[in-house]
Amino acid sequence: MYSDILGSIKTVDQAREFGSEIDILIESLFKTENNFESYLNQISAHNARMIREASEKNSIDTKNQSMINDYLEGVKEELRKLKTIKITIAFEPSNKSIDLIFTWVSQNLGIGHILDISVEKSILGAAIIEYEGKYEDMSLKKKLDELFERRKEEIYERF
């Protein structure tokens, strides 16, 4: 019922924005008697399109405020259930990079995950990943530090 929407929310920032816009819609539902389409004009075009398509696909009667409210509350609840994968990388990711990472996560871990991507240039390359209490530093900086530590005597002798 919510998989189309959840499958297109890839990052924590997108989830936060989408959740805020759902709150706007829910609040608007009970303020006036306008039609649902007018409420959708209050949020971003992309998110409005996602909600519109999901409503049609799930046969949500957009004239029934209670039905719309229940659906939107359900989406919010599912957003809260998403598991976060924190990824630190050395570059500002493009949308294509985010899509590739998200696709890999979805294929390997299944749906129900979002990415919390941060940029830390000092790691030089690769990534640091935190997920479900586990931490894995696969950064180039860490590899170079380990190499230097193992071979520091040899390096000092040469200089």
Coordinates of N, CA and C in Angstrom, one line a residue:
M1 N 0.8 -1.2 0.0 CA 0.0 0.0 0.0 C 0.9 1.3 0.0
Y2 N 2.0 1.2 0.7 CA 2.9 2.4 0.8 C 4.2 2.2 0.0
S3 N 4.4 1.0 -0.6 CA 5.7 0.7 -1.1 C 6.2 1.6 -2.2
D4 N 5.2 2.1 -3.1 CA 5.6 3.0 -4.1 C 6.2 4.3 -3.6
I5 N 5.6 4.8 -2.5 CA 6.1 6.1 -1.9 C 7.4 5.8 -1.2
L6 N 7.4 4.7 -0.4 CA 8.6 4.4 0.4 C 9.8 4.1 -0.5
G7 N 9.5 3.5 -1.6 CA 10.6 3.1 -2.6 C 11.2 4.3 -3.2
S8 N 10.6 5.4 -3.2 CA 11.1 6.6 -3.9 C 11.7 7.6 -2.9
I9 N 11.6 7.3 -1.6 CA 12.3 8.1 -0.6 C 13.6 7.5 -0.2
K10 N 14.7 8.1 -0.6 CA 16.0 7.5 -0.5 C 16.9 8.0 0.7
T11 N 16.6 9.2 1.1 CA 17.5 9.8 2.1 C 16.7 10.3 3.3
V12 N 17.4 10.5 4.4 CA 16.8 11.1 5.6 C 16.2 12.4 5.3
D13 N 16.9 13.2 4.5 CA 16.4 14.6 4.2 C 15.1 14.5 3.4
Q14 N 15.0 13.6 2.4 CA 13.8 13.4 1.7 C 12.7 12.9 2.6
A15 N 13.0 12.0 3.5 CA 11.9 11.5 4.4 C 11.4 12.7 5.3
R16 N 12.4 13.5 5.8 CA 12.0 14.6 6.6 C 11.1 15.6 5.9
E17 N 11.5 15.9 4.6 CA 10.7 16.8 3.8 C 9.3 16.2 3.5
F18 N 9.3 15.0 3.2 CA 8.0 14.3 2.8 C 7.1 14.3 4.1
G19 N 7.7 13.9 5.2 CA 6.9 13.9 6.4 C 6.3 15.3 6.8
S20 N 7.1 16.3 6.6 CA 6.6 17.7 6.8 C 5.5 18.0 5.9
E21 N 5.6 17.6 4.7 CA 4.5 17.9 3.7 C 3.3 17.1 4.0
I22 N 3.4 15.9 4.5 CA 2.3 15.1 4.9 C 1.6 15.8 6.0
D23 N 2.3 16.4 7.0 CA 1.7 17.1 8.1 C 0.9 18.3 7.6
I24 N 1.5 19.0 6.6 CA 0.7 20.1 6.0 C -0.6 19.6 5.4
L25 N -0.5 18.5 4.7 CA -1.8 18.0 4.1 C -2.8 17.6 5.1
I26 N -2.3 16.9 6.2 CA -3.2 16.4 7.2 C -3.9 17.6 7.9
E27 N -3.1 18.7 8.2 CA -3.6 19.9 8.8 C -4.6 20.5 7.9
S28 N -4.3 20.6 6.6 CA -5.2 21.3 5.7 C -6.6 20.5 5.5
L29 N -6.5 19.2 5.7 CA -7.7 18.4 5.5 C -8.9 18.9 6.3
F30 N -8.6 19.3 7.5 CA -9.7 19.6 8.5 C -9.9 21.1 8.7
K31 N -9.2 21.9 7.9 CA -9.3 23.3 8.0 C -10.5 23.8 7.2
T32 N -10.5 23.3 6.0 CA -11.5 23.8 5.0 C -12.2 22.6 4.3
E33 N -13.1 22.9 3.5 CA -13.8 21.9 2.7 C -13.3 21.8 1.3
N34 N -12.2 22.3 1.0 CA -11.6 22.3 -0.4 C -11.4 20.8 -0.8
N35 N -11.2 20.7 -2.1 CA -10.9 19.3 -2.5 C -9.4 19.0 -2.3
F36 N -9.1 17.7 -2.3 CA -7.8 17.2 -2.0 C -6.8 17.8 -3.0
E37 N -7.2 17.9 -4.2 CA -6.2 18.4 -5.3 C -5.7 19.8 -4.9
S38 N -6.5 20.6 -4.3 CA -6.1 22.0 -3.9 C -5.1 21.9 -2.7
Y39 N -5.2 20.9 -1.9 CA -4.2 20.7 -0.8 C -2.9 20.3 -1.4
L40 N -2.9 19.5 -2.4 CA -1.7 19.0 -3.0 C -0.9 20.1 -3.6
N41 N -1.5 21.2 -4.0 CA -0.8 22.4 -4.5 C 0.0 23.1 -3.5
Q42 N -0.2 22.8 -2.2 CA 0.6 23.4 -1.1 C 1.9 22.8 -0.9
I43 N 2.2 21.6 -1.5 CA 3.4 20.9 -1.3 C 4.2 20.8 -2.6
S44 N 5.4 20.3 -2.6 CA 6.2 20.2 -3.8 C 5.6 19.3 -4.8
A45 N 5.8 19.7 -6.1 CA 5.2 19.0 -7.2 C 5.6 17.5 -7.2
H46 N 6.8 17.2 -6.9 CA 7.2 15.8 -6.9 C 6.5 15.0 -5.9
N47 N 6.4 15.5 -4.6 CA 5.7 14.8 -3.6 C 4.2 14.7 -3.8
A48 N 3.6 15.8 -4.4 CA 2.2 15.8 -4.7 C 1.9 14.7 -5.8
R49 N 2.8 14.6 -6.8 CA 2.6 13.6 -7.8 C 2.7 12.2 -7.2
M50 N 3.7 11.9 -6.3 CA 3.8 10.6 -5.6 C 2.5 10.3 -4.9
I51 N 2.0 11.2 -4.1 CA 0.8 11.0 -3.3 C -0.4 10.8 -4.2
R52 N -0.5 11.6 -5.3 CA -1.6 11.5 -6.2 C -1.6 10.1 -6.9
E53 N -0.5 9.6 -7.4 CA -0.4 8.3 -8.0 C -0.6 7.2 -7.0
A54 N -0.1 7.3 -5.8 CA -0.4 6.2 -4.8 C -1.8 6.2 -4.4
S55 N -2.5 7.4 -4.3 CA -3.9 7.4 -4.0 C -4.7 6.7 -5.0
E56 N -4.4 7.0 -6.3 CA -5.1 6.3 -7.4 C -4.9 4.8 -7.4
K57 N -3.6 4.4 -7.3 CA -3.3 3.0 -7.3 C -4.0 2.2 -6.2
N58 N -4.1 2.9 -5.0 CA -4.7 2.2 -3.8 C -6.2 2.5 -3.6
S59 N -6.8 3.1 -4.7 CA -8.2 3.4 -4.7 C -8.6 4.2 -3.4
I60 N -7.8 5.2 -3.1 CA -8.2 6.1 -2.0 C -9.2 7.1 -2.6
D61 N -10.3 7.2 -1.9 CA -11.3 8.2 -2.3 C -10.9 9.6 -1.9
T62 N -10.4 10.4 -2.8 CA -9.9 11.7 -2.4 C -10.9 12.7 -2.0
K63 N -12.2 12.3 -2.1 CA -13.3 13.2 -1.6 C -13.6 12.8 -0.1
N64 N -13.1 11.7 0.4 CA -13.3 11.3 1.7 C -12.2 11.7 2.6
Q65 N -12.4 12.7 3.4 CA -11.3 13.3 4.2 C -10.7 12.3 5.2
S66 N -11.6 11.5 5.8 CA -11.2 10.5 6.8 C -10.3 9.4 6.1
M67 N -10.7 9.0 4.9 CA -9.9 8.0 4.2 C -8.5 8.5 3.9
I68 N -8.5 9.8 3.4 CA -7.2 10.4 3.0 C -6.4 10.5 4.3
N69 N -7.0 11.0 5.4 CA -6.3 11.2 6.6 C -5.6 9.8 7.1
D70 N -6.4 8.8 7.1 CA -5.9 7.5 7.5 C -4.8 7.0 6.6
Y71 N -4.9 7.3 5.3 CA -3.8 6.9 4.4 C -2.5 7.7 4.7
L72 N -2.7 9.0 4.9 CA -1.5 9.8 5.1 C -0.9 9.5 6.5
E73 N -1.7 9.2 7.5 CA -1.2 8.8 8.8 C -0.4 7.5 8.7
G74 N -0.9 6.6 7.8 CA -0.2 5.3 7.6 C 1.1 5.5 6.9
V75 N 1.2 6.5 6.0 CA 2.5 6.8 5.3 C 3.5 7.3 6.4
K76 N 3.0 8.2 7.2 CA 3.9 8.8 8.2 C 4.4 7.7 9.2
E77 N 3.5 6.8 9.5 CA 3.9 5.6 10.4 C 5.0 4.8 9.7
E78 N 4.8 4.5 8.5 CA 5.8 3.7 7.7 C 7.1 4.5 7.6
L79 N 7.1 5.8 7.4 CA 8.3 6.6 7.4 C 9.1 6.4 8.7
R80 N 8.4 6.4 9.8 CA 9.1 6.3 11.1 C 9.7 4.9 11.2
K81 N 9.2 3.9 10.5 CA 9.7 2.5 10.6 C 11.0 2.3 9.8
L82 N 11.3 3.2 8.9 CA 12.4 3.0 8.0 C 13.7 2.9 8.8
K83 N 14.6 2.0 8.4 CA 15.9 1.9 9.1 C 16.9 2.8 8.4
T84 N 17.7 3.4 9.2 CA 18.7 4.4 8.6 C 20.0 3.7 8.5
I85 N 20.6 3.9 7.3 CA 22.0 3.5 7.1 C 22.8 4.8 7.0
K86 N 23.7 5.0 7.9 CA 24.5 6.3 7.9 C 25.8 6.0 7.1
I87 N 26.0 6.8 6.0 CA 27.2 6.6 5.2 C 27.9 7.9 5.1
T88 N 29.2 7.9 5.4 CA 30.1 9.0 5.3 C 31.0 8.8 4.1
I89 N 31.0 9.7 3.1 CA 31.8 9.6 2.0 C 32.6 10.9 1.8
A90 N 33.6 10.9 0.9 CA 34.5 12.0 0.7 C 34.1 13.0 -0.3
F91 N 32.9 12.8 -0.9 CA 32.5 13.7 -2.0 C 31.0 14.0 -1.9
E92 N 30.6 15.1 -2.4 CA 29.2 15.4 -2.4 C 28.5 14.6 -3.5
P93 N 27.6 13.7 -3.1 CA 27.0 12.7 -4.1 C 26.0 13.4 -5.0
S94 N 26.1 13.0 -6.3 CA 25.1 13.4 -7.2 C 23.8 12.6 -7.0
N95 N 22.8 13.0 -7.6 CA 21.5 12.2 -7.6 C 21.8 10.8 -8.1
K96 N 22.6 10.7 -9.1 CA 22.9 9.4 -9.7 C 23.6 8.5 -8.7
S97 N 24.6 9.1 -8.0 CA 25.3 8.3 -6.9 C 24.4 7.9 -5.8
I98 N 23.5 8.7 -5.4 CA 22.5 8.4 -4.4 C 21.6 7.2 -4.9
D99 N 21.2 7.3 -6.1 CA 20.3 6.3 -6.7 C 21.1 4.9 -6.7
L100 N 22.4 5.0 -7.1 CA 23.2 3.7 -7.2 C 23.3 3.1 -5.8
I101 N 23.6 3.9 -4.8 CA 23.8 3.4 -3.4 C 22.5 2.9 -2.9
F102 N 21.4 3.6 -3.2 CA 20.1 3.2 -2.7 C 19.7 1.9 -3.4
T103 N 19.9 1.7 -4.7 CA 19.6 0.5 -5.4 C 20.4 -0.7 -4.8
W104 N 21.6 -0.5 -4.5 CA 22.5 -1.5 -4.0 C 21.9 -1.9 -2.6
V105 N 21.6 -1.0 -1.8 CA 21.0 -1.3 -0.5 C 19.7 -2.0 -0.6
S106 N 18.8 -1.6 -1.5 CA 17.5 -2.2 -1.7 C 17.7 -3.7 -2.2
Q107 N 18.6 -3.9 -3.1 CA 18.8 -5.2 -3.6 C 19.5 -6.2 -2.6
N108 N 20.3 -5.6 -1.7 CA 21.0 -6.5 -0.7 C 20.4 -6.5 0.6
L109 N 19.7 -5.5 1.0 CA 19.0 -5.5 2.4 C 17.5 -5.5 2.3
G110 N 17.0 -5.2 1.1 CA 15.5 -5.2 1.0 C 15.0 -3.7 1.1
I111 N 13.7 -3.6 1.0 CA 13.1 -2.3 1.1 C 13.0 -1.9 2.6
G112 N 12.7 -0.7 2.9 CA 12.6 -0.3 4.3 C 13.8 0.4 4.9
H113 N 14.7 0.9 4.0 CA 15.9 1.6 4.4 C 16.0 3.0 3.8
I114 N 16.6 3.9 4.5 CA 16.9 5.2 3.9 C 18.4 5.5 4.3
L115 N 18.9 6.4 3.5 CA 20.3 6.7 3.6 C 20.5 8.1 4.3
D116 N 21.4 8.1 5.3 CA 21.8 9.3 5.9 C 23.2 9.6 5.5
I117 N 23.4 10.4 4.4 CA 24.7 10.6 3.8 C 25.3 11.9 4.3
S118 N 26.6 11.7 4.8 CA 27.3 12.9 5.1 C 28.6 12.9 4.4
V119 N 29.2 14.1 4.2 CA 30.4 14.3 3.5 C 31.5 14.7 4.4
E120 N 32.6 14.0 4.4 CA 33.8 14.3 5.2 C 35.0 14.1 4.3
K121 N 35.5 15.2 3.7 CA 36.6 15.1 2.7 C 37.9 14.5 3.3
S122 N 38.1 14.5 4.6 CA 39.3 14.0 5.2 C 39.4 12.5 5.1
I123 N 38.3 11.8 4.8 CA 38.5 10.3 4.7 C 39.1 9.9 3.3
L124 N 39.2 10.9 2.4 CA 39.9 10.7 1.1 C 39.2 9.9 0.1
G125 N 38.6 8.8 0.5 CA 37.9 8.0 -0.5 C 37.2 6.8 0.2
A126 N 36.4 6.1 -0.5 CA 35.6 4.9 0.0 C 34.6 5.5 1.0
A127 N 34.3 4.7 2.1 CA 33.1 5.1 2.9 C 33.3 4.6 4.3
I128 N 32.6 5.3 5.2 CA 32.4 4.8 6.6 C 30.9 4.5 6.7
I129 N 30.5 3.3 7.2 CA 29.1 2.9 7.2 C 28.7 2.5 8.6
E130 N 27.6 3.0 9.1 CA 27.0 2.7 10.4 C 25.6 2.2 10.1
Y131 N 25.3 1.0 10.7 CA 24.0 0.4 10.5 C 23.7 -0.6 11.6
E132 N 22.6 -0.4 12.2 CA 22.1 -1.2 13.3 C 23.2 -1.5 14.4
G133 N 23.8 -0.4 14.8 CA 24.8 -0.5 15.8 C 26.2 -1.0 15.4
K134 N 26.3 -1.3 14.1 CA 27.6 -1.7 13.6 C 28.3 -0.5 12.9
Y135 N 29.6 -0.5 13.0 CA 30.4 0.6 12.4 C 31.5 -0.1 11.6
E136 N 31.6 0.4 10.3 CA 32.7 -0.2 9.5 C 33.4 1.0 8.8
D137 N 34.6 1.2 9.1 CA 35.4 2.3 8.4 C 36.2 1.6 7.3
M138 N 35.8 1.9 6.1 CA 36.5 1.4 4.9 C 37.2 2.5 4.2
S139 N 37.4 3.6 4.9 CA 37.9 4.8 4.2 C 39.4 4.6 3.8
L140 N 39.7 5.3 2.8 CA 41.1 5.3 2.3 C 42.0 5.9 3.4
K141 N 41.6 6.9 4.1 CA 42.4 7.4 5.2 C 42.7 6.4 6.2
K142 N 41.8 5.5 6.6 CA 42.1 4.5 7.6 C 43.1 3.5 7.0
K143 N 42.9 3.1 5.7 CA 43.8 2.2 5.1 C 45.2 2.7 5.1
L144 N 45.4 4.0 4.7 CA 46.7 4.7 4.7 C 47.3 4.8 6.1
D145 N 46.5 5.1 7.0 CA 47.0 5.2 8.4 C 47.5 3.8 8.9
E146 N 46.7 2.8 8.6 CA 47.1 1.4 9.0 C 48.4 1.0 8.2
L147 N 48.5 1.3 7.0 CA 49.7 1.0 6.2 C 50.9 1.8 6.8
F148 N 50.7 3.1 7.1 CA 51.8 3.9 7.7 C 52.2 3.3 9.0
E149 N 51.3 2.9 9.8 CA 51.6 2.3 11.1 C 52.4 1.0 11.0
R150 N 52.0 0.2 10.1 CA 52.8 -1.1 9.9 C 54.2 -0.9 9.3
R151 N 54.3 0.2 8.5 CA 55.6 0.3 7.8 C 56.4 1.6 8.2
K152 N 56.0 2.2 9.4 CA 56.6 3.5 9.7 C 58.1 3.4 10.0
E153 N 58.6 2.3 10.5 CA 60.1 2.1 10.7 C 60.8 2.1 9.4
E154 N 60.2 1.4 8.4 CA 60.8 1.3 7.1 C 60.8 2.7 6.4
I155 N 59.7 3.4 6.6 CA 59.6 4.7 6.0 C 60.6 5.7 6.7
Y156 N 60.7 5.7 8.0 CA 61.6 6.5 8.7 C 63.1 6.3 8.2
E157 N 63.4 5.0 8.0 CA 64.8 4.6 7.6 C 65.1 5.2 6.3
R158 N 64.1 5.3 5.4 CA 64.4 5.8 4.0 C 64.6 7.3 4.0
F159 N 64.1 8.0 5.0 CA 64.2 9.5 5.0 C 65.1 9.8 6.1

